[in-house]
Short mmCIF file of C-alpha atoms and ligand atoms in Angstrom, two decimals:
data_model
loop_
_atom_site.label_atom_id
_atom_site.label_comp_id
_atom_site.label_asym_id
_atom_site.label_seq_id
_atom_site.Cartn_x
_atom_site.Cartn_y
_atom_site.Cartn_z
CA MET A 3 -8.57 -13.69 -10.35
CA ILE A 4 -5.42 -13.87 -12.49
CA TRP A 5 -3.08 -11.31 -10.85
CA PRO A 6 -1.99 -9.01 -13.69
CA TYR A 7 0.35 -6.99 -11.44
CA PRO A 8 3.95 -7.45 -10.27
CA ARG A 9 4.58 -10.36 -7.90
CA VAL A 10 7.10 -8.51 -5.74
CA VAL A 11 6.22 -5.05 -4.46
CA ALA A 12 8.25 -2.49 -2.50
CA HIS A 13 6.67 -1.62 0.86
CA ARG A 14 6.11 2.10 1.59
CA GLY A 15 8.19 3.10 -1.43
CA ALA A 16 11.50 1.33 -0.99
CA GLY A 17 11.21 -0.50 2.35
CA THR A 18 14.18 0.07 4.62
CA LEU A 19 16.36 1.66 1.93
CA ALA A 20 14.70 5.08 1.81
CA PRO A 21 12.40 7.21 3.97
CA GLU A 22 8.98 5.59 3.84
CA ASN A 23 6.14 7.05 1.80
CA THR A 24 8.26 9.66 -0.02
CA LEU A 25 8.77 10.38 -3.71
CA GLY A 26 12.48 9.66 -3.24
CA ALA A 27 11.59 6.19 -2.00
CA ILE A 28 9.36 5.48 -5.00
CA ARG A 29 12.12 6.61 -7.34
CA HIS A 30 14.68 4.51 -5.46
CA GLY A 31 12.56 1.36 -5.60
CA ALA A 32 12.05 1.86 -9.33
CA SER A 33 15.77 2.42 -9.86
CA LEU A 34 16.38 -1.01 -8.32
CA GLY A 35 14.02 -2.63 -10.79
CA PHE A 36 10.88 -2.86 -8.66
CA ARG A 37 7.83 -2.59 -10.90
CA GLY A 38 5.32 -2.33 -8.08
CA VAL A 39 5.04 -0.19 -4.97
CA GLU A 40 2.81 -0.02 -1.89
CA PHE A 41 2.21 3.23 -0.06
CA ASP A 42 -0.21 4.63 2.53
CA VAL A 43 -2.62 7.52 1.91
CA MET A 44 -4.27 9.64 4.63
CA LEU A 45 -6.08 12.99 4.55
CA ALA A 46 -4.60 16.20 5.91
CA GLY A 47 -6.83 18.47 7.99
CA ASP A 48 -7.99 20.28 4.84
CA GLY A 49 -8.90 17.00 3.14
CA THR A 50 -5.81 16.77 0.92
CA PRO A 51 -4.72 13.14 0.31
CA LEU A 52 -1.03 12.64 1.19
CA LEU A 53 1.38 9.79 1.82
CA ILE A 54 2.00 8.88 5.44
CA HIS A 55 1.66 5.83 7.65
CA ASP A 56 1.14 7.19 11.16
CA GLU A 57 -1.66 9.47 12.32
CA THR A 58 0.99 11.72 13.85
CA LEU A 59 4.00 13.42 12.27
CA GLU A 60 6.64 12.66 14.89
CA ARG A 61 8.12 9.34 13.73
CA THR A 62 8.72 10.14 10.07
CA THR A 63 9.05 13.94 9.96
CA ASP A 64 10.55 16.73 12.01
CA GLY A 65 7.05 18.08 12.63
CA LYS A 66 4.71 17.41 15.51
CA GLY A 67 1.00 16.81 15.80
CA ALA A 68 -1.91 15.01 14.21
CA VAL A 69 -2.04 14.76 10.40
CA ALA A 70 -5.82 15.03 10.44
CA HIS A 71 -5.68 18.36 12.28
CA MET A 72 -3.20 20.22 10.10
CA PRO A 73 -3.62 21.62 6.58
CA TYR A 74 -1.36 20.18 3.90
CA ALA A 75 0.43 23.51 3.43
CA GLU A 76 1.76 23.20 7.01
CA ILE A 77 2.64 19.51 6.74
CA ALA A 78 4.55 20.18 3.51
CA LYS A 79 7.03 22.39 5.38
CA PHE A 80 8.39 19.47 7.40
CA ASP A 81 11.33 17.31 6.45
CA ALA A 82 10.33 13.67 5.87
CA GLY A 83 13.75 12.20 5.07
CA ARG A 84 16.29 13.29 7.62
CA TRP A 85 14.92 10.92 10.30
CA LEU A 86 16.40 8.07 8.26
CA ALA A 87 19.66 9.60 7.07
CA GLU A 88 21.06 13.05 6.38
CA ARG A 89 21.36 12.29 2.67
CA TRP A 90 17.56 12.05 2.47
CA SER A 91 16.98 15.49 3.95
CA GLY A 92 14.74 17.60 1.75
CA GLU A 93 12.19 14.84 1.19
CA ARG A 94 8.67 16.06 1.96
CA VAL A 95 5.40 14.39 2.85
CA PRO A 96 4.16 13.99 -0.72
CA LEU A 97 0.77 14.65 -2.19
CA PHE A 98 -1.00 11.49 -3.36
CA ALA A 99 -1.47 13.34 -6.65
CA ASP A 100 2.31 13.66 -7.09
CA ALA A 101 2.97 10.07 -6.06
CA GLY A 102 0.39 8.82 -8.58
CA CYS A 103 1.87 10.90 -11.38
CA LEU A 104 5.34 9.64 -10.51
CA CYS A 105 4.22 6.01 -10.60
CA ARG A 106 2.71 6.51 -14.04
CA GLU A 107 5.80 8.31 -15.28
CA LEU A 108 8.08 5.51 -14.00
CA GLY A 109 5.77 2.71 -15.17
CA VAL A 110 5.45 1.44 -11.61
CA TRP A 111 2.20 -0.24 -10.56
CA ALA A 112 0.72 0.88 -7.22
CA ASN A 113 -1.04 -0.77 -4.32
CA VAL A 114 -2.59 2.26 -2.68
CA GLU A 115 -3.36 1.56 0.96
CA ILE A 116 -6.18 3.78 2.20
CA LYS A 117 -4.95 4.61 5.71
CA PRO A 118 -7.63 6.74 7.35
CA ALA A 119 -7.10 8.57 10.59
CA LYS A 120 -9.66 7.31 13.10
CA GLY A 121 -13.07 8.76 12.34
CA PHE A 122 -12.23 9.61 8.71
CA GLU A 123 -12.70 6.16 7.17
CA ALA A 124 -15.41 6.87 4.62
CA GLN A 125 -14.13 10.35 3.78
CA THR A 126 -10.63 8.98 3.09
CA GLY A 127 -11.89 6.06 1.02
CA ARG A 128 -13.97 8.40 -1.11
CA ALA A 129 -11.20 10.98 -1.59
CA VAL A 130 -8.58 8.37 -2.50
CA ALA A 131 -10.84 6.64 -5.02
CA GLU A 132 -11.93 9.92 -6.63
CA MET A 133 -8.33 11.02 -7.05
CA ALA A 134 -7.11 7.58 -8.17
CA ARG A 135 -9.69 7.58 -10.98
CA GLU A 136 -8.26 10.81 -12.29
CA LEU A 137 -4.61 9.89 -11.80
CA TRP A 138 -4.86 6.51 -13.54
CA ARG A 139 -7.41 7.46 -16.19
CA GLY A 140 -6.66 5.40 -19.31
CA ALA A 141 -3.91 3.40 -17.58
CA ASP A 142 -3.37 -0.25 -18.58
CA ARG A 143 -3.04 -1.32 -14.98
CA PRO A 144 -5.07 0.59 -12.40
CA PRO A 145 -3.92 0.61 -8.79
CA VAL A 146 -5.42 -1.80 -6.28
CA LEU A 147 -6.95 0.14 -3.40
CA SER A 148 -6.67 -1.71 -0.09
CA SER A 149 -7.61 -0.93 3.49
CA PHE A 150 -7.99 -2.40 6.94
CA ALA A 151 -11.11 -0.20 7.27
CA PRO A 152 -14.24 -1.73 5.68
CA GLU A 153 -15.95 1.70 5.64
CA ALA A 154 -13.09 3.04 3.53
CA LEU A 155 -13.43 0.20 1.01
CA ILE A 156 -17.18 0.65 0.77
CA ALA A 157 -16.78 4.39 0.15
CA ALA A 158 -14.03 3.69 -2.40
CA LYS A 159 -16.35 1.35 -4.27
CA VAL A 160 -19.06 3.99 -4.49
CA ALA A 161 -16.61 6.67 -5.67
CA GLY A 162 -14.59 4.52 -8.07
CA PRO A 163 -16.42 1.25 -8.75
CA GLU A 164 -14.07 0.29 -11.60
CA LEU A 165 -10.97 0.35 -9.37
CA PRO A 166 -10.04 -3.04 -7.93
CA ARG A 167 -9.97 -3.36 -4.14
CA GLY A 168 -8.07 -5.51 -1.64
CA MET A 169 -9.37 -6.53 1.78
CA LEU A 170 -6.50 -5.88 4.18
CA VAL A 171 -6.39 -8.00 7.33
CA GLY A 172 -3.88 -9.36 9.80
CA ARG A 173 -5.24 -12.90 9.95
CA VAL A 174 -7.76 -14.02 7.33
CA PRO A 175 -11.07 -14.16 9.23
CA ALA A 176 -13.20 -17.31 9.31
CA ASP A 177 -15.96 -15.48 7.42
CA TRP A 178 -13.61 -14.21 4.70
CA LYS A 179 -15.85 -15.31 1.83
CA ALA A 180 -18.82 -13.31 3.09
CA ARG A 181 -16.62 -10.27 3.76
CA MET A 182 -14.98 -10.44 0.34
CA ARG A 183 -18.39 -10.56 -1.28
CA GLU A 184 -19.72 -7.72 0.86
CA LEU A 185 -16.73 -5.49 0.13
CA ASP A 186 -16.54 -6.66 -3.48
CA CYS A 187 -12.76 -7.13 -3.38
CA VAL A 188 -10.51 -8.95 -5.84
CA ALA A 189 -7.76 -9.86 -3.38
CA VAL A 190 -7.09 -10.70 0.26
CA HIS A 191 -4.08 -8.81 1.67
CA CYS A 192 -2.88 -10.56 4.83
CA ASP A 193 0.08 -10.96 7.17
CA TYR A 194 2.14 -13.77 5.62
CA ARG A 195 2.72 -15.34 9.04
CA THR A 196 -0.95 -16.23 9.33
CA LEU A 197 -1.33 -17.81 5.88
CA THR A 198 -1.20 -21.55 5.23
CA GLN A 199 -0.92 -23.25 1.86
CA PRO A 200 -4.39 -24.88 2.16
CA LEU A 201 -5.95 -21.50 2.95
CA LEU A 202 -4.19 -19.94 -0.05
CA GLU A 203 -5.56 -22.74 -2.24
CA GLU A 204 -9.05 -22.25 -0.84
CA ILE A 205 -8.97 -18.51 -1.54
CA HIS A 206 -7.63 -19.13 -5.04
CA ALA A 207 -10.34 -21.71 -5.67
CA SER A 208 -12.92 -19.03 -4.89
CA GLY A 209 -11.42 -16.83 -7.57
CA TYR A 210 -9.57 -14.31 -5.42
CA ALA A 211 -5.90 -13.31 -5.41
CA VAL A 212 -3.72 -13.18 -2.29
CA LEU A 213 -1.11 -10.54 -1.44
CA VAL A 214 1.01 -10.95 1.68
CA TRP A 215 2.94 -8.42 3.74
CA THR A 216 5.61 -7.82 4.93
CA VAL A 217 7.95 -10.59 3.76
CA ASN A 218 11.55 -9.75 4.57
CA ASP A 219 13.20 -13.19 4.69
CA PRO A 220 14.22 -14.45 1.23
CA ARG A 221 13.48 -18.07 2.25
CA GLU A 222 9.94 -17.14 3.25
CA ALA A 223 9.55 -15.23 -0.01
CA LYS A 224 10.65 -18.27 -2.02
CA LYS A 225 8.32 -20.58 -0.09
CA LEU A 226 5.33 -18.30 -0.65
CA LEU A 227 6.12 -17.83 -4.34
CA ASP A 228 6.48 -21.63 -4.69
CA TRP A 229 3.03 -21.98 -3.10
CA GLY A 230 1.73 -19.76 -5.88
CA ILE A 231 1.16 -16.55 -3.93
CA ASP A 232 0.12 -13.72 -6.21
CA CYS A 233 2.11 -10.95 -4.60
CA ILE A 234 4.54 -10.32 -1.77
CA VAL A 235 5.22 -6.89 -0.27
CA THR A 236 8.73 -6.47 1.11
CA ASP A 237 10.90 -4.02 3.04
CA ARG A 238 14.08 -5.80 1.99
CA LEU A 239 14.74 -4.62 -1.54
CA ASP A 240 18.38 -5.46 -0.84
CA LEU A 241 17.63 -9.15 -0.21
CA ILE A 242 14.59 -10.02 -2.33
CA ALA A 243 14.80 -9.60 -6.09
CA PRO A 244 12.03 -7.69 -7.85
CA HIS A 245 11.56 -10.37 -10.50
CA CYS A 246 11.70 -13.54 -8.41
O1 LIG B 20 -0.51 -2.93 2.77
C1 LIG B 20 0.33 -3.82 3.43
C2 LIG B 20 0.93 -3.20 4.66
O2 LIG B 20 1.47 -1.95 4.33
C3 LIG B 20 -0.05 -3.05 5.79
O3 LIG B 20 0.52 -2.62 6.98
O4 LIG B 20 1.04 -0.97 8.70
O5 LIG B 20 2.68 -1.40 6.88
O6 LIG B 20 0.59 -0.17 6.40
P1 LIG B 20 1.24 -1.22 7.23
MG1 LIG B 21 0.73 0.07 4.22
#
């Protein structure tokens, strides 16, 4: 696959520079020139897709409890910015719908990571794909939907077959070809520390793209880009240029 998306993507909105998975972070990354963003989408207790990484609210909000057991209207009351710095107070846990609209408005491409709470894999994959179809209807560059959960990718394929998918893994498994075929993905998304140049070449030769996360050392970023990596996801928007 020829990767038609940005080669450098901001992790969770704007990496370390803004509270993760918030609209403020997406705006901040875009203001620094990043043309691509990765964020995580989970379902609230009432099935509403929202942006958050953890299954619980404690680390990134001033709320408490399990995301999957609380309706969005409750989650939306919590502050999702102050944990990082006072100047970010007022940020909320955003709706996926609002994040998608913002990306389109800013002209920022999205890698939407389907991040199901345990037990909600298929439901989350389906809900994210259904909403993504609506949000990016008519867009030149649809988002790539990725997930560590195969059930989520399979459900996403059923709900939005035209949306490209990425198989998210730590280390690329030995049977990656069979799994890529089974999940019908266009790209492997792996931990950069487990990737070798020969493996990258082998994956490319099979017609798939490779995205790596989370590359925070500029020397590593340069090495991977020199190898011909399709995309790097970074937390360090202050060290790694968006157009390198
Ligand atoms: O999608 C790449 C990366 O975000 C996967 O790990 O835990 O940061 O969501 P995590
Ligand atoms: Mg992620």
